[in-house]
DNA sequence: TTTGGCTACTACAG
DNA sequence: CTGTAGTAGCCAAA
């Protein structure tokens, strides 16, 4: 386990120098500090990288305009039809809405939320994340009857298929925007839309989620260990929020019915991300600024870059691994003073160090479901590979941040 | 009851 | 600093 360490490289002034000047062959193979001169350089570098990762205003404006137009249209249409999705609502999720999206606003996650009352969750394996859903009595929501399978289980496949059918028909009716529906990836909870933009494409993941206002299942009991970071009260408040279930197939299902649902904590993740300080005023205009989100963005970027370079070897890794490690790090280093804006380098190194230990131990517990390990031992080779790549980058001043692909 | 519009607020880019 | 997007809470119209 990591101890919070104080201090760090002598804090220099703000990294005002903006655009990352490529670190032209500085201290090859050197360690973090070497003399007073070297200590002054890294802050400028990571701040420079970060400034390149921030989303441009014009891009955001254009992208959000298109996405909102398309999503509003779809929700109207879905509600209007008698397809069983009458009371659907919208919830922005994922990195764009958590304000940690990097590089371009080209990926959006939208949850379409269906309120449901009184549902029974039955674990379908030992992860504690996947469930079969049945109704204790006839659902109050009669229209859900059409999505029950022969065992009386609520069928994720039937619901997702029905929703996709509506969406496929309806995207044709959206004026002035070119939208296509991607072929569904097996087992993925998302229906992916592609919106043609002037230059590039925006992908919008539409995720059907059931919202159930009932206590969280047993597997989450020891998760969300945020007491030392956000406090007991906040934990209790968060656990009073509803649970969400997304239509996600469990590949390890014993009898393949395809009708499994997976817990989703997107709403809680978003709440924590947007209220991430141990002190309430963290990052507010009159409060102290921290570098938590910056560290998260940097590791996301590092993984993205490495995945571009080693697609095959790193296919098992996704940004959720990074996000999960991030939340654990927030618990390990719970104080805002552990993440001072001026100490970005040091904080990022600590964060990376924790992530490396996870890889080495093949141990990254789901933040809300501790028994669910996101780094299976079967993927030990991948973990070792990623661990070596990150170590190399760490020891060489992150050359990959400067490389183009 | 549900909905959508209005307002006030925050985060963030520039 | 200003301007924009997202969000929550409130209220009135459908």
Coordinates of C-alpha atoms (C1' of nucleotides) in Angstrom, one line a residue:
Chain A
X1 CA 0.0 0.0 0.0
X2 CA 1.2 3.5 -0.7
X3 CA 1.9 6.1 1.8
X4 CA 1.0 9.7 1.0
X5 CA 4.2 11.4 0.5
X6 CA 4.7 15.1 1.2
X7 CA 6.5 17.6 -0.9
X8 CA 7.8 16.7 -4.3
X9 CA 10.0 18.3 -6.8
X10 CA 10.5 21.9 -5.9
X11 CA 7.4 23.6 -7.0
X12 CA 8.1 26.0 -9.9
X13 CA 5.8 28.7 -11.2
X14 CA 2.7 27.8 -13.0
X15 CA 3.2 26.0 -16.3
X16 CA 2.1 29.1 -18.1
X17 CA 4.4 28.3 -21.1
X18 CA 1.4 26.6 -22.7
X19 CA 1.9 24.6 -25.9
X20 CA 4.3 21.7 -25.2
X21 CA 7.6 22.5 -26.7
X22 CA 8.9 19.0 -27.5
X23 CA 11.4 18.2 -24.8
X24 CA 14.1 17.9 -27.4
X25 CA 16.1 15.0 -26.2
X26 CA 16.5 16.1 -22.6
X27 CA 18.2 13.9 -20.1
X28 CA 17.9 10.6 -22.0
X29 CA 17.5 7.8 -19.5
X30 CA 17.9 10.2 -16.6
X31 CA 15.9 10.0 -13.4
X32 CA 13.4 12.5 -12.3
X33 CA 15.7 15.0 -10.8
X34 CA 19.2 15.9 -11.7
X35 CA 20.3 19.3 -10.4
X36 CA 18.3 22.4 -10.0
X37 CA 17.9 22.9 -13.7
X38 CA 16.2 19.6 -14.4
X39 CA 13.9 20.0 -11.5
X40 CA 12.4 23.1 -13.1
X41 CA 11.6 21.4 -16.4
X42 CA 9.0 18.6 -15.8
X43 CA 6.2 20.9 -14.7
X44 CA 6.3 22.8 -17.9
X45 CA 6.2 19.5 -19.8
X46 CA 3.2 17.9 -18.2
X47 CA 1.3 21.2 -18.2
X48 CA 2.2 21.6 -21.8
X49 CA 0.8 18.1 -22.6
X50 CA -2.3 18.9 -20.7
X51 CA -2.9 22.1 -22.5
X52 CA -2.9 20.1 -25.7
X53 CA -5.5 17.7 -24.3
X54 CA -8.1 20.2 -23.4
X55 CA -11.1 20.4 -25.6
X56 CA -11.4 23.4 -27.9
X57 CA -14.4 25.6 -27.5
X58 CA -15.5 25.6 -31.1
X59 CA -15.2 21.8 -31.2
X60 CA -17.3 21.5 -28.0
X61 CA -19.9 23.9 -29.3
X62 CA -20.2 22.1 -32.6
X63 CA -20.2 18.6 -31.1
X64 CA -22.6 19.3 -28.2
X65 CA -25.0 21.0 -30.6
X66 CA -25.2 18.0 -32.8
X67 CA -25.3 15.4 -30.1
X68 CA -28.0 17.3 -28.2
X69 CA -30.1 17.7 -31.3
X70 CA -29.9 14.0 -32.1
X71 CA -30.5 12.8 -28.6
X72 CA -33.4 15.1 -27.9
X73 CA -35.0 14.0 -31.1
X74 CA -34.6 10.3 -30.3
X75 CA -35.9 10.7 -26.8
X76 CA -39.0 12.5 -28.0
X77 CA -39.6 9.8 -30.6
X78 CA -39.0 6.9 -28.2
X79 CA -41.4 8.4 -25.6
X80 CA -44.0 9.1 -28.3
X81 CA -44.2 5.6 -29.5
X82 CA -46.0 2.9 -27.7
X83 CA -42.9 0.7 -27.5
X84 CA -42.7 0.3 -23.8
X85 CA -40.1 3.0 -23.3
X86 CA -42.6 5.8 -22.4
X87 CA -41.0 7.2 -19.4
X88 CA -37.4 7.2 -20.5
X89 CA -35.1 9.9 -19.4
X90 CA -31.7 11.1 -20.2
X91 CA -28.4 11.0 -18.2
X92 CA -25.1 12.2 -19.6
X93 CA -22.4 9.8 -18.4
X94 CA -18.8 9.1 -19.1
X95 CA -15.8 11.2 -19.5
X96 CA -17.3 14.1 -21.5
X97 CA -19.9 14.8 -18.9
X98 CA -17.3 14.3 -16.1
X99 CA -15.2 16.9 -17.8
X100 CA -12.2 14.6 -18.2
X101 CA -12.6 13.9 -21.9
X102 CA -9.3 14.6 -23.6
X103 CA -8.2 15.7 -27.1
X104 CA -11.5 16.0 -28.9
X105 CA -15.2 15.9 -28.0
X106 CA -15.8 12.9 -30.2
X107 CA -17.2 10.3 -27.8
X108 CA -20.4 10.8 -25.8
X109 CA -22.1 8.3 -23.4
X110 CA -25.8 8.9 -23.0
X111 CA -27.8 6.7 -20.6
X112 CA -31.5 6.3 -21.4
X113 CA -32.9 5.7 -18.0
X114 CA -36.1 3.7 -17.4
X115 CA -37.5 4.0 -13.9
X116 CA -38.6 0.6 -12.5
X117 CA -40.1 -0.3 -9.2
X118 CA -39.6 -3.5 -7.1
X119 CA -37.3 -5.7 -9.0
X120 CA -35.4 -8.7 -7.8
X121 CA -31.7 -9.2 -8.5
X122 CA -30.3 -12.6 -8.6
X123 CA -26.5 -12.9 -9.0
X124 CA -25.6 -14.8 -12.1
X125 CA -22.0 -15.4 -11.3
X126 CA -19.4 -14.7 -8.6
X127 CA -18.4 -11.3 -9.8
X128 CA -21.2 -9.6 -8.0
X129 CA -21.7 -7.3 -11.0
X130 CA -24.0 -9.4 -13.2
X131 CA -27.6 -10.2 -12.4
X132 CA -30.8 -11.7 -13.6
X133 CA -33.8 -9.6 -13.0
X134 CA -37.3 -10.8 -12.1
X135 CA -40.3 -9.1 -10.7
X136 CA -41.5 -10.0 -7.3
X137 CA -45.0 -9.5 -8.5
X138 CA -46.4 -8.4 -11.8
X139 CA -44.5 -5.3 -12.7
X140 CA -46.4 -2.1 -12.0
X141 CA -45.0 -1.1 -15.4
X142 CA -47.2 -3.4 -17.4
X143 CA -45.5 -2.5 -20.6
X144 CA -42.4 -4.4 -19.3
X145 CA -44.3 -7.6 -19.7
X146 CA -43.5 -7.8 -23.3
X147 CA -39.8 -8.0 -22.5
X148 CA -40.0 -11.0 -20.2
X149 CA -38.6 -14.2 -21.4
X150 CA -40.1 -17.7 -20.8
X151 CA -38.6 -17.9 -17.3
X152 CA -40.1 -14.6 -16.3
X153 CA -36.7 -12.9 -16.5
X154 CA -36.5 -9.5 -17.9
X155 CA -34.7 -9.9 -21.2
X156 CA -31.8 -7.5 -21.8
X157 CA -31.6 -8.7 -25.4
X158 CA -35.3 -8.1 -26.1
X159 CA -35.2 -4.6 -24.6
X160 CA -32.0 -3.6 -26.4
X161 CA -33.2 -5.0 -29.7
X162 CA -36.5 -3.2 -29.4
X163 CA -34.8 0.0 -28.6
X164 CA -32.3 -0.3 -31.4
X165 CA -35.2 -0.9 -33.9
X166 CA -36.8 2.3 -32.8
X167 CA -33.6 4.2 -33.0
X168 CA -32.7 2.8 -36.4
X169 CA -36.0 3.9 -37.8
X170 CA -35.9 7.3 -36.1
X171 CA -32.4 8.5 -37.1
X172 CA -33.7 8.8 -40.6
X173 CA -36.1 11.4 -39.5
X174 CA -33.5 13.8 -38.1
X175 CA -33.1 16.7 -40.4
X176 CA -29.8 18.2 -41.3
X177 CA -27.7 15.7 -39.4
X178 CA -26.3 12.6 -40.9
X179 CA -26.6 9.8 -38.3
X180 CA -25.9 6.1 -38.8
X181 CA -26.3 3.3 -36.3
X182 CA -23.3 1.0 -35.9
X183 CA -23.7 -2.7 -35.8
X184 CA -24.1 -3.8 -32.3
X185 CA -21.0 -5.2 -30.6
X186 CA -21.8 -8.6 -29.0
X187 CA -22.5 -8.2 -25.4
X188 CA -22.0 -4.4 -25.3
X189 CA -24.7 -2.5 -23.6
X190 CA -24.4 0.4 -26.0
X191 CA -26.1 1.2 -29.3
X192 CA -23.6 3.3 -31.0
X193 CA -24.5 6.2 -33.2
X194 CA -22.1 7.8 -35.6
X195 CA -22.7 11.5 -36.4
X196 CA -21.0 12.9 -39.4
X197 CA -19.4 16.2 -38.7
X198 CA -17.9 18.5 -41.2
X199 CA -14.5 16.9 -40.8
X200 CA -14.6 13.9 -38.5
X201 CA -17.2 11.7 -36.8
X202 CA -18.7 11.8 -33.3
X203 CA -19.7 8.5 -31.7
X204 CA -22.6 8.5 -29.3
X205 CA -23.1 5.4 -27.1
X206 CA -26.7 5.1 -26.2
X207 CA -27.0 2.9 -23.1
X208 CA -30.3 1.5 -21.9
X209 CA -30.3 1.6 -18.1
X210 CA -32.9 0.5 -15.6
X211 CA -33.2 2.8 -12.5
X212 CA -34.2 1.1 -9.4
X213 CA -34.7 3.0 -6.1
X214 CA -33.8 0.3 -3.7
X215 CA -30.8 -0.6 -1.5
X216 CA -27.6 -1.6 -3.3
X217 CA -27.0 -5.4 -3.5
X218 CA -24.8 -7.2 -1.0
X219 CA -21.7 -7.3 -3.3
X220 CA -21.4 -3.5 -3.0
X221 CA -21.4 -3.5 0.8
X222 CA -17.7 -3.1 1.3
X223 CA -17.1 -1.0 -1.8
X224 CA -17.1 2.7 -2.2
X225 CA -14.6 3.1 0.6
X226 CA -14.6 6.8 0.5
X227 CA -14.8 7.6 4.2
X228 CA -11.3 9.0 4.5
X229 CA -11.6 11.0 1.2
X230 CA -15.2 12.3 1.0
X231 CA -16.5 11.3 4.3
X232 CA -19.1 9.0 5.9
X233 CA -22.0 11.3 5.2
X234 CA -21.2 11.5 1.5
X235 CA -20.9 7.7 1.3
X236 CA -24.3 7.3 2.9
X237 CA -25.9 9.9 0.6
X238 CA -24.4 8.3 -2.5
X239 CA -25.6 4.8 -1.4
X240 CA -29.1 6.3 -1.1
X241 CA -29.1 7.0 -4.8
X242 CA -30.8 4.5 -7.0
X243 CA -28.9 1.7 -8.7
X244 CA -28.6 1.4 -12.4
X245 CA -28.6 -1.8 -14.4
X246 CA -27.4 -1.9 -18.0
X247 CA -28.2 -4.5 -20.6
X248 CA -24.7 -6.1 -20.7
X249 CA -24.1 -9.7 -21.6
X250 CA -21.9 -11.7 -19.3
X251 CA -19.6 -13.7 -21.4
X252 CA -19.0 -16.1 -18.6
X253 CA -22.7 -16.9 -18.1
X254 CA -23.1 -20.6 -17.4
X255 CA -26.1 -21.1 -19.5
X256 CA -26.0 -18.5 -22.2
X257 CA -29.3 -16.7 -22.2
X258 CA -27.8 -13.3 -23.0
X259 CA -30.3 -11.9 -20.5
X260 CA -27.9 -10.6 -17.9
X261 CA -27.8 -7.1 -16.5
X262 CA -24.7 -5.4 -15.1
X263 CA -24.7 -2.9 -12.3
X264 CA -23.6 0.6 -13.5
X265 CA -22.4 3.3 -11.2
X266 CA -21.9 6.0 -13.8
X267 CA -24.1 8.4 -11.9
X268 CA -22.0 8.0 -8.7
X269 CA -18.8 8.2 -10.6
X270 CA -20.0 11.4 -12.1
X271 CA -21.0 12.8 -8.8
X272 CA -17.6 12.0 -7.3
X273 CA -15.7 13.4 -10.2
X274 CA -17.6 16.7 -10.0
X275 CA -17.3 16.9 -6.3
X276 CA -13.8 15.4 -5.9
X277 CA -12.4 17.4 -3.0
X278 CA -11.9 16.4 0.5
X279 CA -12.6 20.1 1.3
X280 CA -15.9 21.3 -0.2
X281 CA -14.3 24.3 -1.9
X282 CA -11.7 22.3 -3.8
X283 CA -11.2 23.7 -7.3
X284 CA -13.9 26.3 -6.8
X285 CA -13.0 29.9 -7.7
X286 CA -12.2 30.9 -4.2
X287 CA -10.8 27.5 -3.1
X288 CA -7.5 25.8 -3.7
X289 CA -7.0 24.1 -7.0
X290 CA -6.0 20.5 -7.2
X291 CA -4.6 18.3 -9.9
X292 CA -6.7 15.1 -9.5
X293 CA -8.4 15.5 -12.9
X294 CA -5.2 16.4 -14.6
X295 CA -3.6 13.2 -13.3
X296 CA -6.5 11.2 -14.6
X297 CA -6.3 12.9 -18.0
X298 CA -2.6 12.2 -18.3
X299 CA -2.9 8.5 -17.5
X300 CA -5.9 8.2 -19.9
X301 CA -3.7 9.8 -22.5
X302 CA -0.8 7.6 -21.8
X303 CA -2.9 4.5 -22.1
X304 CA -4.5 5.8 -25.3
X305 CA -1.2 6.4 -26.8
X306 CA 0.2 3.1 -25.8
X307 CA -2.9 1.3 -27.2
X308 CA -2.3 3.0 -30.5
X309 CA 1.2 1.7 -30.6
X310 CA 0.5 -1.8 -29.2
X311 CA -3.1 -2.4 -30.1
X312 CA -3.0 -6.2 -29.9
X313 CA -1.0 -6.5 -26.7
X314 CA -3.1 -3.9 -24.9
X315 CA -6.6 -4.7 -26.2
X316 CA -7.7 -5.9 -22.7
X317 CA -7.2 -2.4 -21.2
X318 CA -9.7 0.4 -21.4
X319 CA -10.2 3.7 -19.8
X320 CA -12.3 2.2 -17.0
X321 CA -9.2 0.5 -15.6
X322 CA -7.6 4.0 -15.4
X323 CA -10.7 5.5 -13.9
X324 CA -11.0 2.8 -11.3
X325 CA -7.3 3.1 -10.3
X326 CA -8.0 6.9 -10.1
X327 CA -10.7 6.5 -7.5
X328 CA -8.6 4.1 -5.5
X329 CA -5.8 6.7 -5.6
X330 CA -8.2 9.3 -4.3
X331 CA -8.8 7.1 -1.3
X332 CA -5.1 6.3 -0.8
X333 CA -4.2 10.0 -0.9
X334 CA -7.4 11.5 0.5
X335 CA -6.4 15.0 1.2
X336 CA -6.5 18.0 -1.1
X337 CA -3.0 18.8 0.0
X338 CA -1.9 15.4 -1.5
X339 CA -3.0 16.7 -4.9
X340 CA -1.8 20.3 -5.0
X341 CA -2.0 21.8 -8.4
X342 CA 1.7 22.8 -8.2
X343 CA 2.7 19.2 -7.5
X344 CA 1.4 17.7 -10.6
X345 CA 4.6 15.8 -11.5
X346 CA 4.8 14.3 -8.1
X347 CA 1.1 13.4 -7.9
X348 CA 1.1 11.9 -11.3
X349 CA 4.1 9.7 -10.4
X350 CA 2.4 8.5 -7.3
X351 CA -0.7 7.7 -9.2
X352 CA 1.3 5.9 -11.8
X353 CA 3.1 4.0 -9.1
X354 CA -0.2 2.8 -7.7
X355 CA -1.4 1.7 -11.2
X356 CA 1.9 -0.1 -11.7
X357 CA 1.5 -2.0 -8.5
X358 CA -2.0 -3.0 -9.6
X359 CA -0.6 -4.4 -12.8
X360 CA 2.2 -6.2 -11.1
X361 CA -0.2 -7.8 -8.7
X362 CA -2.9 -8.4 -11.3
X363 CA -5.2 -6.8 -8.7
X364 CA -7.5 -3.9 -9.5
X365 CA -10.8 -4.3 -7.5
X366 CA -13.9 -2.7 -9.0
X367 CA -14.4 0.4 -7.0
X368 CA -17.9 -0.4 -6.0
X369 CA -17.7 -4.2 -6.0
X370 CA -14.5 -5.2 -4.3
X371 CA -14.7 -8.9 -5.0
X372 CA -14.8 -8.1 -8.7
X373 CA -11.2 -7.9 -10.0
X374 CA -10.8 -6.0 -13.2
X375 CA -7.3 -7.5 -13.9
X376 CA -7.8 -11.2 -14.2
X377 CA -4.8 -13.5 -13.6
X378 CA -5.5 -14.9 -17.1
X379 CA -4.3 -11.6 -18.5
X380 CA -1.1 -11.6 -16.5
X381 CA 1.0 -11.4 -19.6
X382 CA -0.9 -8.3 -20.8
X383 CA -0.5 -6.7 -17.4
X384 CA 3.3 -7.3 -17.5
X385 CA 3.5 -5.8 -20.9
X386 CA 1.7 -2.7 -20.0
X387 CA 3.7 -2.4 -16.8
X388 CA 6.9 -2.5 -18.8
X389 CA 5.7 0.0 -21.2
X390 CA 4.7 2.4 -18.5
X391 CA 7.9 2.0 -16.6
X392 CA 9.8 2.8 -19.8
X393 CA 7.8 6.0 -20.3
X394 CA 8.2 7.0 -16.7
X395 CA 11.9 6.5 -16.7
X396 CA 12.4 8.4 -20.0
X397 CA 10.3 11.5 -19.4
X398 CA 7.3 10.2 -21.4
X399 CA 8.6 10.4 -24.9
X400 CA 5.3 9.0 -26.2
X401 CA 3.5 12.2 -25.2
X402 CA 5.5 13.9 -27.9
X403 CA 5.1 11.3 -30.6
X404 CA 2.6 11.4 -33.4
X405 CA 0.9 8.4 -34.9
Chain B
dT1 C1' -49.0 14.1 -13.5
dT2 C1' -45.6 15.2 -16.8
dT3 C1' -43.2 18.5 -19.5
dG4 C1' -40.3 22.1 -20.6
dG5 C1' -38.8 26.7 -19.8
dC6 C1' -36.5 29.8 -16.7
dT7 C1' -32.9 31.0 -13.4
dA8 C1' -28.8 30.6 -10.9
dC9 C1' -24.9 28.3 -10.5
dT10 C1' -20.2 25.8 -11.8
dA11 C1' -16.5 24.3 -14.8
dC12 C1' -13.7 25.5 -18.3
dA13 C1' -11.5 27.6 -22.7
dG14 C1' -9.6 31.4 -24.3
Chain C
dC1 C1' -11.9 38.6 -17.1
dT2 C1' -16.0 36.9 -20.6
dG3 C1' -18.8 33.4 -23.0
dT4 C1' -20.7 28.7 -23.4
dA5 C1' -22.3 24.1 -21.9
dG6 C1' -24.2 21.4 -18.3
dT7 C1' -27.1 20.9 -14.3
dA8 C1' -30.4 21.3 -10.5
dG9 C1' -34.3 23.3 -8.7
dC10 C1' -38.4 25.7 -9.3
dC11 C1' -42.7 26.7 -11.4
dA12 C1' -46.3 27.0 -14.8
dA13 C1' -48.4 25.0 -18.9
dA14 C1' -50.1 20.9 -21.1

